[in-house]
């Protein structure tokens, strides 16, 4: 279909997790509409009469978050305003992390903010120090947020870290668009330098790069569930099949679609359908892209059933709340950490007690050794500083000390001799002639 809406454009077009509902957002006039893609009917339509920048669904299509000019506002499926997140000031982009129930936003100030929508608490608030940010996407496997900055760098963020966990210099100009494939292994970026680059997130190295056909910068990029890459540049959209394989040829695109002079604003593939939704300067459109959607639905995932009734939605909401993950699990290896085997609590407690017991024994041993080495208190006056220094000086040996000891020894020996004792020198003086005695003095 093709909806001509020239008064409130440009429009952005976003799908929910099931692919049944979509948000039509007129950025200049604040026109918001929630559409049922199966019946092609409008369930909600709001005219805010103020500029809007981005919008996303929360856990299901009954709640949506809209990044308006001053704050992030929450609306229900009847168009009523539920809440205003005043701490999310001047936002440009919003993203919802379904497994953690976190709403993230970033705006003009460059502060990345996380808010738990189940409890209403602010989880984290980090300063990127890279200025305003207009590009925000998430890795659905690890829940890591990818931010594209005006300096040409892409930073990866987690709510458990106050600094970015990774920084990649992607372009020589501002990053205009970004997308991460559903497997979490690859990333595609489009910059003002008119280049489209493909990245391997396992090694953080560039796989390939190319210029667009009409040499316009890539204003929007997206990767479908089956790996079809869509690149919107100017009034054209080019689709590439298997862009991350060895047989990828940038000169042979899968499909090319021309919008007839309408500048493309956003590009999103519809989940579980071979359809691509396009938001442009004069409204929204959808086209068929064969082989782009996943044909099989994962029933273990929450909120993916497009035919769920009210009771099923309530049960799914409760189960997803029970399965909610902690923000600490978000990391570069978050998927591996979440899927690992949980250690039993009793085993952890036993290990902790054992470590504490060993630490206590070591501390007791050190204390006993210190007690043994400790100097005993002597009589009053024996531990004065002068006495301690004199005891230390006894161990110092030099020539002066040796000479004094020898002299002291001679004096003691002389005192211990009998009264009639004469030394050898005195005996020789007595035996010598009278004329020579003067030489013995």
CSV table of C-alpha atoms in Angstrom, one decimal:
chain,number,residue,atom,x,y,z
A,1,UNK,CA,0.0,0.0,0.0
A,2,UNK,CA,0.9,3.7,-0.3
A,3,UNK,CA,-0.5,6.3,2.0
A,4,UNK,CA,-0.1,9.9,0.8
A,5,UNK,CA,0.2,12.2,3.9
A,6,UNK,CA,2.0,15.4,2.7
A,7,UNK,CA,0.9,17.7,5.6
A,8,UNK,CA,2.8,16.2,8.6
A,9,UNK,CA,5.8,14.6,6.9
A,10,UNK,CA,8.4,13.3,6.9
A,11,UNK,CA,7.1,10.0,8.3
A,12,UNK,CA,8.7,7.2,10.2
A,13,UNK,CA,7.3,3.6,10.0
A,14,UNK,CA,8.0,1.1,12.8
A,15,UNK,CA,6.7,-2.4,13.5
A,16,UNK,CA,6.1,-4.2,16.7
A,17,UNK,CA,7.7,-7.6,17.6
A,18,UNK,CA,4.9,-9.6,16.0
A,19,UNK,CA,4.7,-7.6,12.9
A,20,UNK,CA,0.9,-7.1,13.1
A,21,UNK,CA,0.9,-3.5,14.4
A,22,UNK,CA,2.9,-0.5,13.2
A,23,UNK,CA,3.4,3.1,14.2
A,24,UNK,CA,3.0,6.0,11.7
A,25,UNK,CA,4.8,9.0,13.1
A,26,UNK,CA,4.6,12.4,11.3
A,27,UNK,CA,7.7,14.2,12.7
A,28,UNK,CA,6.9,17.8,11.8
A,29,UNK,CA,3.2,17.9,12.9
A,30,UNK,CA,3.1,15.3,15.7
A,31,UNK,CA,0.7,12.9,13.9
A,32,UNK,CA,0.7,9.5,15.5
A,33,UNK,CA,-1.3,6.5,14.2
A,34,UNK,CA,-1.2,2.9,15.2
A,35,UNK,CA,-2.3,0.6,12.3
A,36,UNK,CA,-3.4,-3.0,12.2
A,37,UNK,CA,-1.5,-4.4,9.2
A,38,UNK,CA,-3.8,-7.5,8.9
A,39,UNK,CA,-7.0,-5.5,8.6
A,40,UNK,CA,-5.4,-2.3,7.3
A,41,UNK,CA,-7.4,-0.3,9.9
A,42,UNK,CA,-6.3,2.4,12.3
A,43,UNK,CA,-6.7,1.6,16.0
A,44,UNK,CA,-5.3,4.9,17.4
A,45,UNK,CA,-4.8,8.3,15.9
A,46,UNK,CA,-3.3,11.3,17.8
A,47,UNK,CA,-2.5,14.8,16.7
A,48,UNK,CA,-0.1,16.3,19.2
A,49,UNK,CA,0.5,19.6,17.2
A,50,UNK,CA,4.2,19.5,18.2
A,51,UNK,CA,7.3,18.0,16.6
A,52,UNK,CA,8.1,14.4,17.4
A,53,UNK,CA,11.3,12.6,16.7
A,54,UNK,CA,10.9,8.9,17.3
A,55,UNK,CA,8.4,6.3,18.6
A,56,UNK,CA,8.5,2.7,19.6
A,57,UNK,CA,6.2,0.1,21.1
A,58,UNK,CA,6.8,-1.2,24.6
A,59,UNK,CA,6.1,-4.9,25.6
A,60,UNK,CA,3.0,-5.0,23.3
A,61,UNK,CA,1.0,-2.7,21.0
A,62,UNK,CA,-1.1,-1.3,23.9
A,63,UNK,CA,1.7,1.0,25.0
A,64,UNK,CA,4.0,3.2,23.0
A,65,UNK,CA,6.8,5.7,23.9
A,66,UNK,CA,7.1,8.9,21.8
A,67,UNK,CA,10.2,11.1,21.9
A,68,UNK,CA,8.7,14.6,21.7
A,69,UNK,CA,10.4,18.0,21.8
A,70,UNK,CA,11.0,18.2,25.5
A,71,UNK,CA,10.4,14.7,27.1
A,72,UNK,CA,9.5,11.1,26.4
A,73,UNK,CA,5.7,10.6,26.7
A,74,UNK,CA,3.9,7.2,27.1
A,75,UNK,CA,0.5,6.6,25.4
A,76,UNK,CA,-1.9,3.7,25.5
A,77,UNK,CA,-3.9,2.1,22.6
A,78,UNK,CA,-6.7,4.6,23.1
A,79,UNK,CA,-4.5,7.6,22.6
A,80,UNK,CA,-4.5,8.7,26.3
A,81,UNK,CA,-1.3,10.0,27.8
A,82,UNK,CA,-0.2,7.5,30.5
A,83,UNK,CA,3.0,9.1,31.8
A,84,UNK,CA,5.7,11.7,31.1
A,85,UNK,CA,9.3,10.7,31.7
A,86,UNK,CA,10.6,14.2,32.6
A,87,UNK,CA,14.2,12.9,33.2
A,88,UNK,CA,14.5,12.0,29.5
A,89,UNK,CA,15.0,15.6,28.3
A,90,UNK,CA,15.2,16.7,24.7
A,91,UNK,CA,15.3,13.1,23.3
A,92,UNK,CA,16.2,12.2,19.7
A,93,UNK,CA,15.9,8.4,19.7
A,94,UNK,CA,14.2,5.8,21.9
A,95,UNK,CA,14.7,2.0,22.1
A,96,UNK,CA,12.9,-0.6,24.1
A,97,UNK,CA,14.7,-3.7,25.4
A,98,UNK,CA,12.0,-6.4,25.8
A,99,UNK,CA,13.9,-9.0,27.8
A,100,UNK,CA,14.9,-6.4,30.5
A,101,UNK,CA,11.9,-4.1,30.3
A,102,UNK,CA,14.1,-1.1,29.8
A,103,UNK,CA,13.4,2.0,27.9
A,104,UNK,CA,16.5,3.8,26.6
A,105,UNK,CA,16.8,7.3,25.1
A,106,UNK,CA,19.4,9.7,24.0
A,107,UNK,CA,19.1,13.3,22.8
A,108,UNK,CA,20.7,16.6,22.4
A,109,UNK,CA,22.7,16.6,25.6
A,110,UNK,CA,24.4,13.3,24.8
A,111,UNK,CA,23.2,11.5,28.0
A,112,UNK,CA,22.2,7.9,27.5
A,113,UNK,CA,19.4,7.1,30.0
A,114,UNK,CA,17.8,3.7,31.0
A,115,UNK,CA,14.5,3.4,32.7
A,116,UNK,CA,12.7,0.3,34.0
A,117,UNK,CA,9.1,0.6,32.7
A,118,UNK,CA,7.9,-2.2,35.0
A,119,UNK,CA,8.9,-0.4,38.2
A,120,UNK,CA,9.4,3.2,37.0
A,121,UNK,CA,12.9,3.3,38.5
A,122,UNK,CA,15.9,4.9,36.7
A,123,UNK,CA,18.4,2.2,36.1
A,124,UNK,CA,21.4,4.1,34.7
A,125,UNK,CA,22.3,7.5,33.2
A,126,UNK,CA,25.6,7.8,31.4
A,127,UNK,CA,27.3,10.7,29.7
A,128,UNK,CA,28.6,9.7,26.2
A,129,UNK,CA,30.9,12.9,26.0
A,130,UNK,CA,30.5,12.8,22.2
A,131,UNK,CA,27.8,15.4,21.7
A,132,UNK,CA,24.2,15.1,20.3
A,133,UNK,CA,23.3,11.6,19.0
A,134,UNK,CA,20.7,10.9,16.3
A,135,UNK,CA,21.3,7.2,15.7
A,136,UNK,CA,20.4,4.6,18.3
A,137,UNK,CA,19.9,0.8,17.6
A,138,UNK,CA,20.0,-2.3,19.8
A,139,UNK,CA,21.6,-5.7,19.4
A,140,UNK,CA,18.7,-8.1,20.0
A,141,UNK,CA,21.0,-10.9,21.1
A,142,UNK,CA,23.0,-9.1,23.8
A,143,UNK,CA,20.8,-6.0,24.4
A,144,UNK,CA,23.9,-3.8,23.8
A,145,UNK,CA,23.0,-0.3,22.4
A,146,UNK,CA,24.8,1.0,19.3
A,147,UNK,CA,25.1,4.7,19.1
A,148,UNK,CA,26.2,6.6,16.0
A,149,UNK,CA,27.9,9.9,16.6
A,150,UNK,CA,28.7,13.0,14.5
A,151,UNK,CA,32.5,12.3,14.7
A,152,UNK,CA,32.0,9.1,12.7
A,153,UNK,CA,32.3,6.7,15.6
A,154,UNK,CA,30.0,4.0,16.8
A,155,UNK,CA,30.0,3.2,20.5
A,156,UNK,CA,28.5,0.2,22.3
A,157,UNK,CA,26.9,0.8,25.7
A,158,UNK,CA,25.6,-1.3,28.6
A,159,UNK,CA,23.7,0.0,31.7
A,160,UNK,CA,26.2,-1.7,33.9
A,161,UNK,CA,29.2,0.3,32.6
A,162,UNK,CA,29.7,4.1,32.9
A,163,UNK,CA,32.0,4.0,29.8
A,164,UNK,CA,31.4,2.5,26.4
A,165,UNK,CA,32.4,-1.1,26.2
A,166,UNK,CA,33.6,-0.7,22.6
A,167,UNK,CA,34.3,2.2,20.2
A,168,UNK,CA,34.6,1.7,16.4
A,169,UNK,CA,35.7,4.5,14.0
A,170,UNK,CA,33.4,3.8,11.1
A,171,UNK,CA,33.2,6.9,8.8
A,172,UNK,CA,35.0,10.1,8.1
A,173,UNK,CA,31.8,12.0,8.6
A,174,UNK,CA,28.7,11.7,10.8
A,175,UNK,CA,27.0,8.4,11.1
A,176,UNK,CA,23.5,8.7,9.6
A,177,UNK,CA,22.2,5.2,9.9
A,178,UNK,CA,22.9,1.9,11.6
A,179,UNK,CA,21.5,-1.6,11.9
A,180,UNK,CA,22.4,-4.9,13.5
A,181,UNK,CA,21.3,-8.2,12.1
A,182,UNK,CA,19.1,-10.5,14.1
A,183,UNK,CA,21.9,-12.9,14.9
A,184,UNK,CA,24.0,-10.1,16.6
A,185,UNK,CA,27.1,-10.9,14.5
A,186,UNK,CA,27.1,-8.2,11.9
A,187,UNK,CA,26.5,-4.5,11.7
A,188,UNK,CA,25.8,-2.1,8.8
A,189,UNK,CA,26.5,1.6,9.0
A,190,UNK,CA,25.9,4.5,6.6
A,191,UNK,CA,27.7,7.8,6.8
A,192,UNK,CA,27.8,11.3,5.4
A,193,UNK,CA,30.9,10.2,3.4
A,194,UNK,CA,28.4,8.4,1.1
A,195,UNK,CA,29.8,5.0,2.1
A,196,UNK,CA,28.0,1.9,3.4
A,197,UNK,CA,30.2,-0.4,5.5
A,198,UNK,CA,29.6,-3.9,6.7
A,199,UNK,CA,31.2,-4.9,10.1
A,200,UNK,CA,31.9,-8.2,11.8
A,201,UNK,CA,31.0,-7.7,15.5
A,202,UNK,CA,32.9,-10.8,16.5
A,203,UNK,CA,36.2,-9.2,15.5
A,204,UNK,CA,35.2,-5.6,15.1
A,205,UNK,CA,36.7,-5.4,11.7
A,206,UNK,CA,35.4,-4.1,8.4
A,207,UNK,CA,34.2,-6.8,6.0
A,208,UNK,CA,33.4,-4.6,2.9
A,209,UNK,CA,32.3,-1.2,1.9
A,210,UNK,CA,30.7,0.4,-1.2
A,211,UNK,CA,29.2,3.6,-2.5
A,212,UNK,CA,25.5,3.9,-3.4
A,213,UNK,CA,24.3,4.0,-7.0
A,214,UNK,CA,23.3,7.6,-7.0
A,215,UNK,CA,26.1,8.6,-4.6
A,216,UNK,CA,23.6,9.8,-2.0
A,217,UNK,CA,24.4,9.1,1.7
A,218,UNK,CA,22.5,6.1,3.2
A,219,UNK,CA,19.8,7.8,5.2
A,220,UNK,CA,18.4,4.5,6.5
A,221,UNK,CA,19.5,0.9,6.6
A,222,UNK,CA,17.9,-2.3,7.9
A,223,UNK,CA,18.6,-6.0,7.9
A,224,UNK,CA,15.7,-8.5,7.6
A,225,UNK,CA,15.3,-11.8,9.5
A,226,UNK,CA,16.6,-13.8,6.6
A,227,UNK,CA,19.6,-11.5,6.0
A,228,UNK,CA,18.4,-9.1,3.2
A,229,UNK,CA,20.0,-5.7,3.5
A,230,UNK,CA,18.0,-2.6,2.6
A,231,UNK,CA,19.8,0.7,2.0
A,232,UNK,CA,17.8,3.9,1.5
A,233,UNK,CA,19.7,6.7,-0.3
A,234,UNK,CA,17.9,9.7,-1.6
A,235,UNK,CA,14.7,8.7,-3.4
A,236,UNK,CA,15.9,5.1,-4.0
A,237,UNK,CA,16.1,1.9,-2.0
A,238,UNK,CA,18.5,-0.8,-2.9
A,239,UNK,CA,18.2,-4.4,-1.5
A,240,UNK,CA,21.1,-6.9,-1.3
A,241,UNK,CA,20.7,-10.6,-0.7
A,242,UNK,CA,23.3,-12.4,1.6
A,243,UNK,CA,25.5,-9.3,2.0
A,244,UNK,CA,27.7,-11.0,4.6
A,245,UNK,CA,28.5,-14.1,2.5
A,246,UNK,CA,31.6,-14.7,0.3
A,247,UNK,CA,29.5,-14.4,-2.9
A,248,UNK,CA,28.3,-10.9,-2.1
A,249,UNK,CA,28.6,-8.6,-5.2
A,250,UNK,CA,27.8,-4.9,-4.5
A,251,UNK,CA,27.3,-4.3,-8.2
A,252,UNK,CA,24.5,-6.8,-8.5
A,253,UNK,CA,21.7,-5.8,-6.1
A,254,UNK,CA,18.8,-8.1,-5.3
A,255,UNK,CA,16.1,-5.4,-6.0
A,256,UNK,CA,15.9,-1.6,-6.6
A,257,UNK,CA,12.9,0.5,-5.7
A,258,UNK,CA,12.4,4.1,-6.7
A,259,UNK,CA,10.1,6.4,-4.8
A,260,UNK,CA,9.5,9.0,-7.5
A,261,UNK,CA,11.1,12.0,-6.0
A,262,UNK,CA,10.0,11.2,-2.4
A,263,UNK,CA,12.9,11.3,0.0
A,264,UNK,CA,13.1,8.2,2.2
A,265,UNK,CA,13.3,8.8,6.0
A,266,UNK,CA,13.1,5.3,7.6
A,267,UNK,CA,13.2,1.8,6.4
A,268,UNK,CA,12.1,-1.3,8.4
A,269,UNK,CA,11.4,-4.9,7.5
A,270,UNK,CA,8.2,-6.4,8.8
A,271,UNK,CA,8.8,-9.4,11.1
A,272,UNK,CA,7.6,-12.8,9.8
A,273,UNK,CA,6.5,-11.3,6.5
A,274,UNK,CA,8.2,-10.6,3.1
A,275,UNK,CA,7.3,-6.9,3.4
A,276,UNK,CA,9.3,-3.8,3.9
A,277,UNK,CA,7.8,-0.6,5.4
A,278,UNK,CA,9.1,2.8,4.1
A,279,UNK,CA,8.6,6.2,5.7
A,280,UNK,CA,9.2,9.1,3.3
A,281,UNK,CA,8.6,12.8,3.0
A,282,UNK,CA,5.0,12.4,1.7
A,283,UNK,CA,3.7,9.5,3.9
A,284,UNK,CA,4.3,5.8,4.2
A,285,UNK,CA,4.6,2.9,1.8
A,286,UNK,CA,5.1,-0.9,2.0
A,287,UNK,CA,6.5,-3.1,-0.7
A,288,UNK,CA,7.0,-6.9,-1.1
A,289,UNK,CA,10.6,-8.2,-0.8
A,290,UNK,CA,10.5,-12.0,-1.5
A,291,UNK,CA,12.5,-14.1,1.0
A,292,UNK,CA,13.1,-11.4,3.5
A,293,UNK,CA,10.9,-12.6,6.4
A,294,UNK,CA,11.2,-15.6,8.7
A,295,UNK,CA,8.4,-18.1,7.9
A,296,UNK,CA,8.4,-19.9,11.3
A,297,UNK,CA,7.2,-18.3,14.5
A,298,UNK,CA,9.1,-19.0,17.7
A,299,UNK,CA,6.4,-19.8,20.2
A,300,UNK,CA,8.8,-19.6,23.2
A,301,UNK,CA,9.4,-15.9,22.6
A,302,UNK,CA,7.0,-13.5,24.4
A,303,UNK,CA,4.6,-11.1,22.5
A,304,UNK,CA,5.2,-12.7,19.1
A,305,UNK,CA,1.7,-14.2,18.6
A,306,UNK,CA,-0.1,-11.8,16.1
A,307,UNK,CA,-3.5,-13.4,16.9
A,308,UNK,CA,-3.3,-13.1,20.7
A,309,UNK,CA,-6.5,-12.0,22.5
A,310,UNK,CA,-6.7,-10.0,25.7
A,311,UNK,CA,-6.4,-13.0,28.0
A,312,UNK,CA,-3.3,-14.3,26.2
A,313,UNK,CA,-1.7,-10.9,26.2
A,314,UNK,CA,-2.2,-10.7,30.0
A,315,UNK,CA,-0.7,-14.2,30.5
A,316,UNK,CA,2.2,-13.3,28.3
A,317,UNK,CA,2.8,-10.0,30.2
A,318,UNK,CA,2.9,-11.9,33.5
A,319,UNK,CA,5.3,-14.5,32.2
A,320,UNK,CA,7.6,-11.9,30.6
A,321,UNK,CA,7.7,-10.1,34.0
A,322,UNK,CA,8.7,-13.3,35.7
A,323,UNK,CA,11.4,-13.9,33.1
A,324,UNK,CA,12.7,-10.4,33.2
A,325,UNK,CA,16.5,-10.2,33.2
A,326,UNK,CA,18.6,-8.0,35.4
A,327,UNK,CA,20.4,-5.1,33.7
A,328,UNK,CA,23.7,-6.6,34.9
A,329,UNK,CA,23.3,-9.4,32.3
A,330,UNK,CA,23.7,-6.9,29.5
A,331,UNK,CA,27.2,-7.2,28.1
A,332,UNK,CA,29.2,-8.1,25.0
A,333,UNK,CA,28.9,-11.8,26.0
A,334,UNK,CA,25.4,-11.3,27.4
A,335,UNK,CA,23.8,-14.1,25.4
A,336,UNK,CA,26.4,-16.6,26.5
A,337,UNK,CA,26.1,-15.6,30.1
A,338,UNK,CA,22.3,-15.9,30.0
A,339,UNK,CA,22.3,-19.3,28.4
A,340,UNK,CA,24.9,-20.8,30.7
A,341,UNK,CA,24.1,-23.3,33.4
A,342,UNK,CA,23.1,-21.8,36.7
A,343,UNK,CA,25.1,-23.0,39.7
A,344,UNK,CA,22.9,-24.4,42.6
A,345,UNK,CA,22.4,-22.1,45.5
A,346,UNK,CA,23.5,-24.7,48.1
A,347,UNK,CA,26.7,-25.3,46.2
A,348,UNK,CA,27.5,-21.6,46.1
A,349,UNK,CA,26.8,-21.3,49.8
A,350,UNK,CA,29.0,-24.2,50.7
A,351,UNK,CA,31.8,-22.7,48.6
A,352,UNK,CA,31.4,-19.3,50.2
A,353,UNK,CA,31.5,-20.9,53.7
A,354,UNK,CA,34.6,-22.8,52.9
A,355,UNK,CA,36.3,-19.7,51.6
A,356,UNK,CA,35.3,-17.8,54.7
A,357,UNK,CA,36.5,-20.6,56.9
A,358,UNK,CA,39.9,-20.7,55.2
A,359,UNK,CA,40.2,-17.0,55.4
A,360,UNK,CA,39.4,-17.1,59.1
A,361,UNK,CA,42.0,-19.7,59.8
A,362,UNK,CA,44.6,-17.7,57.9
A,363,UNK,CA,43.7,-14.6,59.9
A,364,UNK,CA,43.9,-16.5,63.2
A,365,UNK,CA,47.3,-17.9,62.3
A,366,UNK,CA,48.6,-14.5,61.4
A,367,UNK,CA,47.3,-13.1,64.7
A,368,UNK,CA,49.0,-15.9,66.7
A,369,UNK,CA,52.3,-15.3,64.9
A,370,UNK,CA,52.0,-11.6,65.7
A,371,UNK,CA,51.3,-12.4,69.3
A,372,UNK,CA,54.4,-14.6,69.5
A,373,UNK,CA,56.6,-12.0,67.9
A,374,UNK,CA,55.3,-9.2,70.0
A,375,UNK,CA,57.8,-7.8,72.5
A,376,UNK,CA,56.9,-8.5,76.1
A,377,UNK,CA,56.4,-5.5,78.4
A,378,UNK,CA,59.4,-5.2,80.8
A,379,UNK,CA,59.7,-3.3,84.0
A,380,UNK,CA,58.9,0.4,84.2
A,381,UNK,CA,61.5,2.5,82.3
A,382,UNK,CA,62.9,-0.5,80.4
A,383,UNK,CA,61.0,0.3,77.2
A,384,UNK,CA,61.8,4.0,77.0
A,385,UNK,CA,63.0,5.2,73.6
A,386,UNK,CA,66.5,5.9,74.9
A,387,UNK,CA,66.8,2.3,76.2
A,388,UNK,CA,65.5,0.9,72.9
A,389,UNK,CA,68.0,2.9,70.9
A,390,UNK,CA,70.9,1.8,73.2
A,391,UNK,CA,69.9,-1.8,72.7
A,392,UNK,CA,69.9,-1.3,69.0
A,393,UNK,CA,73.3,0.3,69.1
A,394,UNK,CA,74.8,-2.8,70.8
A,395,UNK,CA,74.6,-4.6,67.5
A,396,UNK,CA,76.5,-1.9,65.6
A,397,UNK,CA,80.3,-2.7,65.3
A,398,UNK,CA,82.9,-0.2,64.1
A,399,UNK,CA,86.6,0.6,64.8
A,400,UNK,CA,85.8,3.0,67.6
A,401,UNK,CA,83.7,0.4,69.5
A,402,UNK,CA,86.3,-2.3,69.1
A,403,UNK,CA,89.1,0.0,70.4
A,404,UNK,CA,87.0,1.0,73.4
A,405,UNK,CA,86.2,-2.7,74.1
A,406,UNK,CA,89.9,-3.7,74.0
A,407,UNK,CA,90.8,-0.8,76.4
A,408,UNK,CA,88.0,-1.8,78.7
A,409,UNK,CA,89.2,-5.4,78.7
A,410,UNK,CA,92.7,-4.3,79.6
A,411,UNK,CA,91.5,-2.2,82.5
A,412,UNK,CA,89.5,-5.1,83.8
A,413,UNK,CA,92.4,-7.5,83.5
A,414,UNK,CA,94.7,-5.1,85.3
A,415,UNK,CA,92.2,-4.8,88.2
A,416,UNK,CA,92.0,-8.5,88.5
A,417,UNK,CA,95.8,-9.0,88.8
A,418,UNK,CA,97.4,-9.5,92.3
A,419,UNK,CA,99.2,-6.7,94.1
A,420,UNK,CA,102.7,-8.0,93.5
A,421,UNK,CA,102.1,-8.8,89.9
A,422,UNK,CA,104.6,-7.2,87.5
A,423,UNK,CA,104.3,-7.1,83.8
A,424,UNK,CA,107.0,-8.3,81.4
A,425,UNK,CA,108.0,-4.7,80.7
A,426,UNK,CA,108.5,-3.9,84.3
A,427,UNK,CA,110.6,-7.1,84.8
A,428,UNK,CA,112.9,-6.2,81.9
A,429,UNK,CA,113.3,-2.7,83.3
A,430,UNK,CA,114.4,-4.1,86.7
A,431,UNK,CA,116.8,-6.5,85.1
A,432,UNK,CA,118.3,-3.8,82.8
A,433,UNK,CA,121.5,-1.7,83.8
A,434,UNK,CA,120.9,1.6,85.5
A,435,UNK,CA,122.1,3.5,82.4
A,436,UNK,CA,119.4,1.8,80.2
A,437,UNK,CA,116.3,2.0,82.5
A,438,UNK,CA,115.5,5.4,81.2
A,439,UNK,CA,114.6,3.8,77.8
A,440,UNK,CA,111.8,1.7,79.3
A,441,UNK,CA,109.7,4.7,80.4
